[in-house]
mmCIF file of C-alpha atoms in Angstrom:
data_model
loop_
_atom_site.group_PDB
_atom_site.id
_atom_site.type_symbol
_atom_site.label_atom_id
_atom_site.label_comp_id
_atom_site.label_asym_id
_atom_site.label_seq_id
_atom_site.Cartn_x
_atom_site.Cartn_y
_atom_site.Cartn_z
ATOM 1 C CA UNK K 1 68.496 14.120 -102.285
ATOM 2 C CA UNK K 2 67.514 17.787 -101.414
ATOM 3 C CA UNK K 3 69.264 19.571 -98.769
ATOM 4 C CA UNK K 4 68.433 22.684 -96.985
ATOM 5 C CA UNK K 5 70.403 24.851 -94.916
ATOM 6 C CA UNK K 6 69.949 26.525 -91.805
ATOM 7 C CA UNK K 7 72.394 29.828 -91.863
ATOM 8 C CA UNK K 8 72.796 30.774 -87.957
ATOM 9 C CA UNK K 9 74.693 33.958 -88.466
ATOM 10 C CA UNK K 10 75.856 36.419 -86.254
ATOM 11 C CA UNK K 11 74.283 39.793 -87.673
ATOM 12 C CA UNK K 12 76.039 43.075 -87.252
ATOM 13 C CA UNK K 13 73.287 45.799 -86.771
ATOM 14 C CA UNK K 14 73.782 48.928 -89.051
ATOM 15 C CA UNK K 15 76.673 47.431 -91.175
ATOM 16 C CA UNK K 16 74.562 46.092 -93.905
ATOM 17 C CA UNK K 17 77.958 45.616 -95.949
ATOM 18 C CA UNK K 18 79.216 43.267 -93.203
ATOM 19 C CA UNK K 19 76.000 41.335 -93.304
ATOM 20 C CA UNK K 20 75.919 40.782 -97.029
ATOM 21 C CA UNK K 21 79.276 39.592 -97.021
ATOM 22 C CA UNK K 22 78.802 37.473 -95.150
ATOM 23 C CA UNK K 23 75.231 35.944 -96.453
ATOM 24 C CA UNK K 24 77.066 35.985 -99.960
ATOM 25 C CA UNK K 25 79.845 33.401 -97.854
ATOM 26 C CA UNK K 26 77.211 31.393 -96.751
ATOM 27 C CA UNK K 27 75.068 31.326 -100.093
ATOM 28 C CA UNK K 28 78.419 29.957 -102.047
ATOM 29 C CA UNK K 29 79.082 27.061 -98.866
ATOM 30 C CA UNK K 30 75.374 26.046 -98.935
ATOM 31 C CA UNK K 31 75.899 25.784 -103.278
ATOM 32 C CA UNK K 32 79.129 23.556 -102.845
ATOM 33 C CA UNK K 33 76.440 21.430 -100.528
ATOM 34 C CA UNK K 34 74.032 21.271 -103.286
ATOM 35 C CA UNK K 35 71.639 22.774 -101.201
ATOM 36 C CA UNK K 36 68.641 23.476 -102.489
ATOM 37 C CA UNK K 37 67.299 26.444 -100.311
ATOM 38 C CA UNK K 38 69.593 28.219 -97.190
ATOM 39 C CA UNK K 39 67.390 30.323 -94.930
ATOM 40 C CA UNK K 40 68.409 33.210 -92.968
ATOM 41 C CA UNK K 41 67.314 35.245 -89.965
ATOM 42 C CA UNK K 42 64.950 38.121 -90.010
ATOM 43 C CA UNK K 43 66.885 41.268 -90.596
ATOM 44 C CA UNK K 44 70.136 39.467 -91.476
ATOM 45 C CA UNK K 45 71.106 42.063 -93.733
ATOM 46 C CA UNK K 46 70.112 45.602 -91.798
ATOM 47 C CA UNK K 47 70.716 43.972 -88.322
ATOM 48 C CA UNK K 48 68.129 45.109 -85.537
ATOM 49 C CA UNK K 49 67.769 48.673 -85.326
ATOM 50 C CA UNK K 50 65.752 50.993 -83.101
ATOM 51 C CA UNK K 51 65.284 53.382 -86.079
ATOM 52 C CA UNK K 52 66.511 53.746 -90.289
ATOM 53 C CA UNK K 53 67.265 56.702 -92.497
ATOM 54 C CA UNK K 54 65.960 56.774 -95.931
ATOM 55 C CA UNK K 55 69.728 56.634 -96.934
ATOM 56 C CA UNK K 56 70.118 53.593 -95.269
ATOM 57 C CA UNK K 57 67.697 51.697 -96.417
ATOM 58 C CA UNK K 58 68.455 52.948 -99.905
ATOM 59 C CA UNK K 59 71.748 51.120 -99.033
ATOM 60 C CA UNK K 60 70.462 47.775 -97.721
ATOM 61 C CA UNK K 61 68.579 47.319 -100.736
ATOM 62 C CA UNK K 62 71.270 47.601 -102.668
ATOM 63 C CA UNK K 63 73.249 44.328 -100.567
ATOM 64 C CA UNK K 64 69.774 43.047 -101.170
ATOM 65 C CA UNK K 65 70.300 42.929 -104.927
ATOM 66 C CA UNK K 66 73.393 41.415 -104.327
ATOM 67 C CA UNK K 67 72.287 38.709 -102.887
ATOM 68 C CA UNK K 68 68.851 38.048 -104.644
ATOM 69 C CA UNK K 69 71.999 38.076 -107.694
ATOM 70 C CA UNK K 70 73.500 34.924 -105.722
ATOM 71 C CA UNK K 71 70.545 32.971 -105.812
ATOM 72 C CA UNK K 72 70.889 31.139 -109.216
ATOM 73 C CA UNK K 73 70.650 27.285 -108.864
ATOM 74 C CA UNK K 74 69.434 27.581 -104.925
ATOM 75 C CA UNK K 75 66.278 29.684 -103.031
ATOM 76 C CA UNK K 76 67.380 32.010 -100.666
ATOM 77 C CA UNK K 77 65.724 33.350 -97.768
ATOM 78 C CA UNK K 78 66.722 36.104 -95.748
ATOM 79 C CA UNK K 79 65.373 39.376 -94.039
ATOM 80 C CA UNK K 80 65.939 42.814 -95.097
ATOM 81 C CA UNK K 81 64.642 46.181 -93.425
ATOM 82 C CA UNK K 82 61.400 44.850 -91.841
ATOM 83 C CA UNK K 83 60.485 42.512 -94.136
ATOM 84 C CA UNK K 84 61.604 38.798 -95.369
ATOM 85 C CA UNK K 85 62.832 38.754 -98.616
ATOM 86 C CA UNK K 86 62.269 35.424 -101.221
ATOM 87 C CA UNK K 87 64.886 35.004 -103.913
ATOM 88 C CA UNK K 88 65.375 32.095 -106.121
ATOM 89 C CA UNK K 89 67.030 31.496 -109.946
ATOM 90 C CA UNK K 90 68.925 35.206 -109.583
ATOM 91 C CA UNK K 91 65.211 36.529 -108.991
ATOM 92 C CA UNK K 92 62.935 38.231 -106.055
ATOM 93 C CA UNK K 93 60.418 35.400 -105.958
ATOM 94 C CA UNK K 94 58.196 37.333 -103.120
ATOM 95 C CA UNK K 95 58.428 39.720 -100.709
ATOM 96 C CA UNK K 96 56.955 39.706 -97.006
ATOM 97 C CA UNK K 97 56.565 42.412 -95.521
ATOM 98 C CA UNK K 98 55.908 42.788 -91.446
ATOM 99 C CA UNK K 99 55.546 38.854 -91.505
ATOM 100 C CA UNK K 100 58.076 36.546 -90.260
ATOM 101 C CA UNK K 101 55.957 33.384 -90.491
ATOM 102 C CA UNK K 102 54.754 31.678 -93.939
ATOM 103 C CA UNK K 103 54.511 28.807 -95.737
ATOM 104 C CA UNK K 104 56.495 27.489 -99.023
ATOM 105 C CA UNK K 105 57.346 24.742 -100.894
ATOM 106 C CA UNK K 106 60.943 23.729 -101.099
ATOM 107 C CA UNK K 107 62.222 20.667 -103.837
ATOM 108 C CA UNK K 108 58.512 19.731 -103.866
ATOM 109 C CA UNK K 109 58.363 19.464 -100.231
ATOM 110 C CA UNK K 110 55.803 21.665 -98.036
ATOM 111 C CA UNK K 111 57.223 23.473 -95.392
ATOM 112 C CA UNK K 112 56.463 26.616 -92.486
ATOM 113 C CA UNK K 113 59.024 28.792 -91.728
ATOM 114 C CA UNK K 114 59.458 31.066 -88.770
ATOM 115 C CA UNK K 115 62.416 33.383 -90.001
ATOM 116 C CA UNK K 116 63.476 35.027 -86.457
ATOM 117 C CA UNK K 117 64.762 38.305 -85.112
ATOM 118 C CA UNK K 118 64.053 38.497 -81.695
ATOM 119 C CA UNK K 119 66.828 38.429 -78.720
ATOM 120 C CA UNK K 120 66.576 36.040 -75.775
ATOM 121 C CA UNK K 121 63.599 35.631 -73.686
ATOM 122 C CA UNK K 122 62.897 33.986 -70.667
ATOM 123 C CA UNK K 123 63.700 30.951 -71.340
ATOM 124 C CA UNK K 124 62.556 30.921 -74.514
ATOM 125 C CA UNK K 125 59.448 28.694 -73.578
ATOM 126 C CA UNK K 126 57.113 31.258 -75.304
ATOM 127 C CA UNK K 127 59.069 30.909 -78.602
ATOM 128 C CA UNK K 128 59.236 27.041 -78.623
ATOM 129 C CA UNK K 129 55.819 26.733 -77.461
ATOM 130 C CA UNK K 130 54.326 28.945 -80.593
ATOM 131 C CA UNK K 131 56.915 27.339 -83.260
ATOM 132 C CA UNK K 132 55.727 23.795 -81.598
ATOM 133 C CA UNK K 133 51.574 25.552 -82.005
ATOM 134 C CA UNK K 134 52.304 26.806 -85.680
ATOM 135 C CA UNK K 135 53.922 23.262 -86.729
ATOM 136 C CA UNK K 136 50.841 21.592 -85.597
ATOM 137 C CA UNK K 137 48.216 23.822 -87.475
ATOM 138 C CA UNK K 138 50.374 23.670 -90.645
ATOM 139 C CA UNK K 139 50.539 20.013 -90.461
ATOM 140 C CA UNK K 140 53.958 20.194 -92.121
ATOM 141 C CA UNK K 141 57.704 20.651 -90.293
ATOM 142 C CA UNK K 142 58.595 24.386 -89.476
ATOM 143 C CA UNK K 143 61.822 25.561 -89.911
ATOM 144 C CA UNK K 144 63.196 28.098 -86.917
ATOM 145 C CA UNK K 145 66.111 30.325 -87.971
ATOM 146 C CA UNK K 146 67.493 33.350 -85.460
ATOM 147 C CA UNK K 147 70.601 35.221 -85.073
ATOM 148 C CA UNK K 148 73.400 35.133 -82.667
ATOM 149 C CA UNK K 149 75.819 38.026 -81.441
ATOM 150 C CA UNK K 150 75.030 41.139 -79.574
ATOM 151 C CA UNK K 151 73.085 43.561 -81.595
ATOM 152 C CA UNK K 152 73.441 47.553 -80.577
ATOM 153 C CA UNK K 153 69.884 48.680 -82.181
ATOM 154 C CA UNK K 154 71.029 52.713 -80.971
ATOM 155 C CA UNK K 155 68.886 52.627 -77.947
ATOM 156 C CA UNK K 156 69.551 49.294 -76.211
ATOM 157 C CA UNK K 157 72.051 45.975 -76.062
ATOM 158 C CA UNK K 158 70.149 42.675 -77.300
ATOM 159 C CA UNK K 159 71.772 39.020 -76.992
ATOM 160 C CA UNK K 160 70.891 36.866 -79.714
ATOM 161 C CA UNK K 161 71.016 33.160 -79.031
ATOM 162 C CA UNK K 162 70.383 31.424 -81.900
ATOM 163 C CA UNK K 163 68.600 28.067 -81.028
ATOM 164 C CA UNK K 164 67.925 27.675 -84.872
ATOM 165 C CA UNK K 165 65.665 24.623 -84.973
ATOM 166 C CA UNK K 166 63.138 22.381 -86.914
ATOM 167 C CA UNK K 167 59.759 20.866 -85.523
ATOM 168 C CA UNK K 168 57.910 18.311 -87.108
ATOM 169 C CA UNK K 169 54.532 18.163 -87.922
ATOM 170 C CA UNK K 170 53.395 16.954 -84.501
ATOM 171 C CA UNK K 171 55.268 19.982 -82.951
ATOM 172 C CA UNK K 172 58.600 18.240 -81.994
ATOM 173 C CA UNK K 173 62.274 19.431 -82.205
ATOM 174 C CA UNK K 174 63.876 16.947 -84.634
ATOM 175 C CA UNK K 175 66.831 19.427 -85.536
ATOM 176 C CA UNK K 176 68.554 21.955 -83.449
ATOM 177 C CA UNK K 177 71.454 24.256 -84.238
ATOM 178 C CA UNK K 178 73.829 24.814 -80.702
ATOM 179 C CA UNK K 179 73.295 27.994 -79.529
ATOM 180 C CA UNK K 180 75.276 31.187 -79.345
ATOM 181 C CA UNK K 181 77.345 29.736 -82.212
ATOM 182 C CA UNK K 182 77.562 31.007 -85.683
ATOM 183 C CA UNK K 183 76.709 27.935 -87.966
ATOM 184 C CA UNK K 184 75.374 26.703 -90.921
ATOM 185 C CA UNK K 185 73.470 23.172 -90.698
ATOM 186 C CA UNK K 186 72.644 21.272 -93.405
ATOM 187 C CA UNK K 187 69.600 18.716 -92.994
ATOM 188 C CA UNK K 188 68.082 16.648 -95.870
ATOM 189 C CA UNK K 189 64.960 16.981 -96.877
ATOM 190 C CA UNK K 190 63.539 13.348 -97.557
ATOM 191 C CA UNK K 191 64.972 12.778 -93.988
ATOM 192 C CA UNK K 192 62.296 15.267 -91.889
ATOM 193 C CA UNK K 193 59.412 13.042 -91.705
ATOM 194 C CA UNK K 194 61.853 10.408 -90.147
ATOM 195 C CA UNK K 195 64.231 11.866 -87.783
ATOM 196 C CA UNK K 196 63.484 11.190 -83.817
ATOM 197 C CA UNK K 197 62.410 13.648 -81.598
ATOM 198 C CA UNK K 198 64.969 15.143 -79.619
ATOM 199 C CA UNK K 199 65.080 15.215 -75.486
ATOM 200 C CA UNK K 200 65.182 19.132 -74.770
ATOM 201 C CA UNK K 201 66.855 19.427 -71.586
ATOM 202 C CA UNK K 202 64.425 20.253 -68.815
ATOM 203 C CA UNK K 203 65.862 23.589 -66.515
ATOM 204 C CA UNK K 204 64.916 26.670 -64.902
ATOM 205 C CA UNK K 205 64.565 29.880 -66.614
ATOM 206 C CA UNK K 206 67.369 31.574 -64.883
ATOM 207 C CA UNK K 207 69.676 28.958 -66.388
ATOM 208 C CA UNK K 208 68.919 30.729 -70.042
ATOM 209 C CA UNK K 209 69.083 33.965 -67.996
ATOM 210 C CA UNK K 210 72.558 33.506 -66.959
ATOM 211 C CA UNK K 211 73.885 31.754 -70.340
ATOM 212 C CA UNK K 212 72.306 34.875 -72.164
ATOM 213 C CA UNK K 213 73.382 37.706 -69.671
ATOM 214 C CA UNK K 214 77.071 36.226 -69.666
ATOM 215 C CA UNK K 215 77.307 35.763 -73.326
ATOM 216 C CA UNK K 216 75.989 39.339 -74.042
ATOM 217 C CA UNK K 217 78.565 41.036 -71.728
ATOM 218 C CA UNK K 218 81.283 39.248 -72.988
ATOM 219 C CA UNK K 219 80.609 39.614 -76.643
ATOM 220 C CA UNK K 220 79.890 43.294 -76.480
ATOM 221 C CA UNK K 221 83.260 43.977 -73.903
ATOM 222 C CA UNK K 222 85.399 42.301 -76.791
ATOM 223 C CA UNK K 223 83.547 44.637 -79.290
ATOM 224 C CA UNK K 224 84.421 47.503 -77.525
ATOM 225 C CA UNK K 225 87.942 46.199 -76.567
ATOM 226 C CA UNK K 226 87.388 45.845 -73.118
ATOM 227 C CA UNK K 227 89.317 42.023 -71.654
ATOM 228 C CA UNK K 228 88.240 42.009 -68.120
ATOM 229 C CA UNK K 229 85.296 44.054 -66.317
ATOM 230 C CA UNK K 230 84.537 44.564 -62.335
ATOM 231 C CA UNK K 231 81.016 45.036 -61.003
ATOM 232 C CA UNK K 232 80.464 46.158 -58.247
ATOM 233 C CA UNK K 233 77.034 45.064 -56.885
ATOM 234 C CA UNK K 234 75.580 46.724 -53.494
ATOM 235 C CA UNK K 235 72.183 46.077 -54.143
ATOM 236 C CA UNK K 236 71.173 49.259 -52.972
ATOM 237 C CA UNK K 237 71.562 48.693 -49.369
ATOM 238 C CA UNK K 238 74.030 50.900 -49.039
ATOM 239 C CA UNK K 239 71.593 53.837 -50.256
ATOM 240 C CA UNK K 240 68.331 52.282 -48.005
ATOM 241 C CA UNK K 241 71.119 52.321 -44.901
ATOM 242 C CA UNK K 242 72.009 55.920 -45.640
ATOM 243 C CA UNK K 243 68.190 57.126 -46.485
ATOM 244 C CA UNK K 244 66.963 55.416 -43.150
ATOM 245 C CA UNK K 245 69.562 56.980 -40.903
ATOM 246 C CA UNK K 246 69.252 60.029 -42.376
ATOM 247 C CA UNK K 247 65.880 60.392 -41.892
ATOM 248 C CA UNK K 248 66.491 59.010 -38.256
ATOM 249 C CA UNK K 249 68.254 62.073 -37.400
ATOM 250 C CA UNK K 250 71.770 60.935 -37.831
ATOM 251 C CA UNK K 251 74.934 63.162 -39.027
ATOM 252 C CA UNK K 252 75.511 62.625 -42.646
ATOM 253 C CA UNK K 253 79.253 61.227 -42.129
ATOM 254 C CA UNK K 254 78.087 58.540 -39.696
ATOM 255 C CA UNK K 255 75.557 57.470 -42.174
ATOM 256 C CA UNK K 256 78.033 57.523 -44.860
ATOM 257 C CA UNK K 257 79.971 55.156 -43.066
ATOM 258 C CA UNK K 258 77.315 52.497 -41.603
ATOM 259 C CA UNK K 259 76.201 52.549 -45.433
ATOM 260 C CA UNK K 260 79.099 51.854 -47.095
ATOM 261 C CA UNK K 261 80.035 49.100 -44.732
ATOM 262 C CA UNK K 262 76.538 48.067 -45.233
ATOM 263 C CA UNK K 263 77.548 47.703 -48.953
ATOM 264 C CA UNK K 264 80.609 45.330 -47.847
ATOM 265 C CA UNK K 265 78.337 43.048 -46.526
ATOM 266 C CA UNK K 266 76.044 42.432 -49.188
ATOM 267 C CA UNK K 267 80.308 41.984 -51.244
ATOM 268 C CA UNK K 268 80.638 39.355 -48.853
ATOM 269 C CA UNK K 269 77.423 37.222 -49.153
ATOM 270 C CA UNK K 270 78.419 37.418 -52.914
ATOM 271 C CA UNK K 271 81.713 36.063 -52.588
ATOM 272 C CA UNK K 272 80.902 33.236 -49.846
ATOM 273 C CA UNK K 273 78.269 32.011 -52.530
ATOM 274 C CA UNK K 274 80.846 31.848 -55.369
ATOM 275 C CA UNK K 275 83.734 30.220 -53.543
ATOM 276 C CA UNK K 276 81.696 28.592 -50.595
ATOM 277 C CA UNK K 277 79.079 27.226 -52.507
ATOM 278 C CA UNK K 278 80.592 26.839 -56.197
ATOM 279 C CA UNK K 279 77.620 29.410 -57.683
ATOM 280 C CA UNK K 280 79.087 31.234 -60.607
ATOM 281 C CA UNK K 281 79.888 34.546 -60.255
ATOM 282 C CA UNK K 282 77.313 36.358 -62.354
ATOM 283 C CA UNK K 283 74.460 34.211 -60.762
ATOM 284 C CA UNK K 284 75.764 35.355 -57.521
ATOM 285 C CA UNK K 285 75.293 38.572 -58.123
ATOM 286 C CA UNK K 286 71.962 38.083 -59.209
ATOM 287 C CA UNK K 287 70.968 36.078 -56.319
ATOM 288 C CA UNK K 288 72.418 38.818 -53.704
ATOM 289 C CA UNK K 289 70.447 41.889 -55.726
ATOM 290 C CA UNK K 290 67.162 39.911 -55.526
ATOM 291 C CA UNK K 291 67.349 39.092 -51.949
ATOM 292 C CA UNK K 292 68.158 42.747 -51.132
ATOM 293 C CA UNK K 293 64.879 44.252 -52.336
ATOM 294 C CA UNK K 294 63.441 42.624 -49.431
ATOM 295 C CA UNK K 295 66.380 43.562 -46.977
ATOM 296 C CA UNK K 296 66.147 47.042 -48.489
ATOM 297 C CA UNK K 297 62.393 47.601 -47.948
ATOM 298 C CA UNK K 298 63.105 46.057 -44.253
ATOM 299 C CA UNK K 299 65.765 48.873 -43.428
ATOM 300 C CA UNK K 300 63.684 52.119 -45.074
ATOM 301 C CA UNK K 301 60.556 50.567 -43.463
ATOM 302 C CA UNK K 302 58.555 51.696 -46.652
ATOM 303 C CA UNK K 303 59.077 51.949 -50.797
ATOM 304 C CA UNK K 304 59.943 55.647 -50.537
ATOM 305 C CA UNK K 305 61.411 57.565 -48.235
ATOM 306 C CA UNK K 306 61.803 61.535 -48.277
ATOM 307 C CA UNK K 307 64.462 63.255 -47.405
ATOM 308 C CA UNK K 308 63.258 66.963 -48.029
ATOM 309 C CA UNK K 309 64.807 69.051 -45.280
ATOM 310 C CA UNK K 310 66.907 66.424 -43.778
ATOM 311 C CA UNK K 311 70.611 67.364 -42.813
ATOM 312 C CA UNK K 312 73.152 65.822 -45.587
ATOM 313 C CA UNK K 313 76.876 66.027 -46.591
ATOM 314 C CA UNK K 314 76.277 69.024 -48.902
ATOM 315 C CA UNK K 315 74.622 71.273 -46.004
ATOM 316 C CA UNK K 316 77.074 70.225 -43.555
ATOM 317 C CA UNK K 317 79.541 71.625 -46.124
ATOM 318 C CA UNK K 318 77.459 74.666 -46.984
ATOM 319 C CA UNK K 319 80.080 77.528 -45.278
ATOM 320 C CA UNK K 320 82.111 76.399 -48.169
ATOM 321 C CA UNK K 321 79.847 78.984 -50.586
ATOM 322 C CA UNK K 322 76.067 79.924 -51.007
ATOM 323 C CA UNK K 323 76.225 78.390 -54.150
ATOM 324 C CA UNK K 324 74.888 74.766 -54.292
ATOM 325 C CA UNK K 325 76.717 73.473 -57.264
ATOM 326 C CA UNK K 326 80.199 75.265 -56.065
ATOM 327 C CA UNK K 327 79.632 72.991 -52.791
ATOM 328 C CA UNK K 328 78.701 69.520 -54.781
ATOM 329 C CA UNK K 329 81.868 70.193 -56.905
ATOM 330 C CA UNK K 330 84.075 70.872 -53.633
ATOM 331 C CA UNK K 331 82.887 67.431 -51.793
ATOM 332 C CA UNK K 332 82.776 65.779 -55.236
ATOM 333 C CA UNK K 333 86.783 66.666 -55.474
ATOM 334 C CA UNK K 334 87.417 66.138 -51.767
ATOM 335 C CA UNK K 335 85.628 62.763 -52.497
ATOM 336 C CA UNK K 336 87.817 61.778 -55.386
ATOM 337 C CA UNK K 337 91.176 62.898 -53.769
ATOM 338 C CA UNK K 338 90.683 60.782 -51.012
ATOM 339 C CA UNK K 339 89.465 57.617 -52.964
ATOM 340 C CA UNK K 340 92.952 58.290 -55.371
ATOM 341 C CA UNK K 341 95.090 57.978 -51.589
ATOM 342 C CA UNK K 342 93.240 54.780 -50.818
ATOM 343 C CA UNK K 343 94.034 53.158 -54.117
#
């Protein structure tokens, strides 16, 4: 019977030696499977990147090679810089390029493939409902492969989830790969047309909010070698308090104070809803920063509010010199030295 595998790797963006490694591992573990095709995300070998060098892509075609080289006796799908790449019998079989959704025929059985490279979304709902759409059209099963990991593309942090999966031709999940996990599944072929649908579980968006936000901070802490991480979350009511009784007319010190005890409060409505009322942390914090662009708006009575002209810490310390940045750096010091007693 024909198997095919579903490679849910964990793709390291700009290490395109890493990457091929890596696909090579998986190639020779889908071969001692008898596999007869193994399909990879989008950009598996370059990893998602905000921008490429010549040199570097001179590079990733080179692991390319390598691994079109692997694919004697199995096909081999995977993505390379912006485009999908088709390999099979040690050869490049076809090459897609700014497509990441085709059709092919694997062991004499017609399939659609979405290859994947996209982080997490709200919920994801958009993604299944189009994979579910495209299924349907084709009138075949779709296979769904992404990445997982935390991706640093040079201009922003992406979480990749994974949920690698396979629809049949009526546009339900039949197959899914656990997500945030690194994984290779094997499924046969001759089995597709008869596996049951599977129950997707029915929640909220935020739930894939939260699983997403606290998988990306703790995978890209532990790249960085970072264990354990405090936030502090105010909300920005600390800022509104300050602004409003600025503008009021009050002295800047006063202000200072109300506002940062201001900012305790909005600390303790975090913590009563993670020990009172069993909410996990993270989501706490979430909650407490929505609710507080309503509280904030309510205490500056307005979006903006200007503060041109209004008495502040600096001008209160302005005998200290006529010039502005000598004073910042004085109450910036005073400011730290006094922070350093308290701790």
């Amino acid at each position: 019977m024909a198997k095919i595998a579903l490679a849910q790797i964990e793709v390291a963006a700009g290490k395109p030696e890493l990457n091929a490694e890596k696909i090579l591992k998986f190639i020779a573990q889908a071969k001692e499977q008898e596999c007869a095709a193994i399909i990879f995300p989008a950009s598996s070998v370059s990893g998602r990147l905000y921008t490429t060098s010549r040199s570097f892509v001179y590079d990733c075609d080179g692991f390319c090679k390598q691994i079109i080289a692997a694919s004697e006796n199995i096909s081999v799908i995977f993505g390379g810089v912006r485009e999908i790449l088709i390999a099979s019998n040690g050869q490049l079989a076809n090459r897609l390029q700014d497509k990441t959704v085709f059709t092919a025929e694997i062991s004499g059985v017609q399939l659609s493939f979405m290859i994947d490279g996209t982080p997490c979304a709200d919920g994801n709902t958009e993604r299944h409902n189009f994979c579910a759409n495209r299924a349907i059209e084709a009138k075949c099963p779709l296979i769904y492969v992404n990445a997982v990991g935390v991706q640093n593309d040079g201009k922003n942090i992406f979480p990749f989830d994974g949920e690698s999966r396979i629809y049949n031709r009526d546009g339900k999940v039949i197959h899914e790969v656990a997500p945030f996990t690194e994984s290779l599944s094997i499924v046969e072929l001759d089995e597709l047309e008869n596996l049951p649908a599977l129950e997707l579980p029915d929640e909220p968006p935020i739930a894939g909010i939260y699983r997403a936000l606290s998988f990306g901070v703790e995978k890209f802490l532990a790249q960085i070698g970072i264990k354990n991480v405090v936030i502090g979350i105010s909300g920005g009511i600390d800022s509104a308090v300050a602004a409003a009784l600025l503008a009021a007319g009050w002295s800047p010190i006063p202000a200072i104070l109300v506002a940062c005890f201001a900012g305790m409060l909005s600390g303790i409505v975090t913590g009563l809803l993670t020990t009172k009322f069993k909410i996990p942390a993270l989501l706490s914090g979430i909650l407490t920063m929505i609710a507080l662009y309503s509280v904030n708006l309510r205490v500056m009575g307005k979006a903006n509010l200007p503060l041109l002209g209004v008495d502040t810490l600096f001008t209160q310390f302005g005998w200290i010199s006529e010039d502005k940045q000598t004073v910042v750096f004085a109450v910036g010091l005073v400011v730290v030295l006094v922070v350093g007693a308290l701790c």
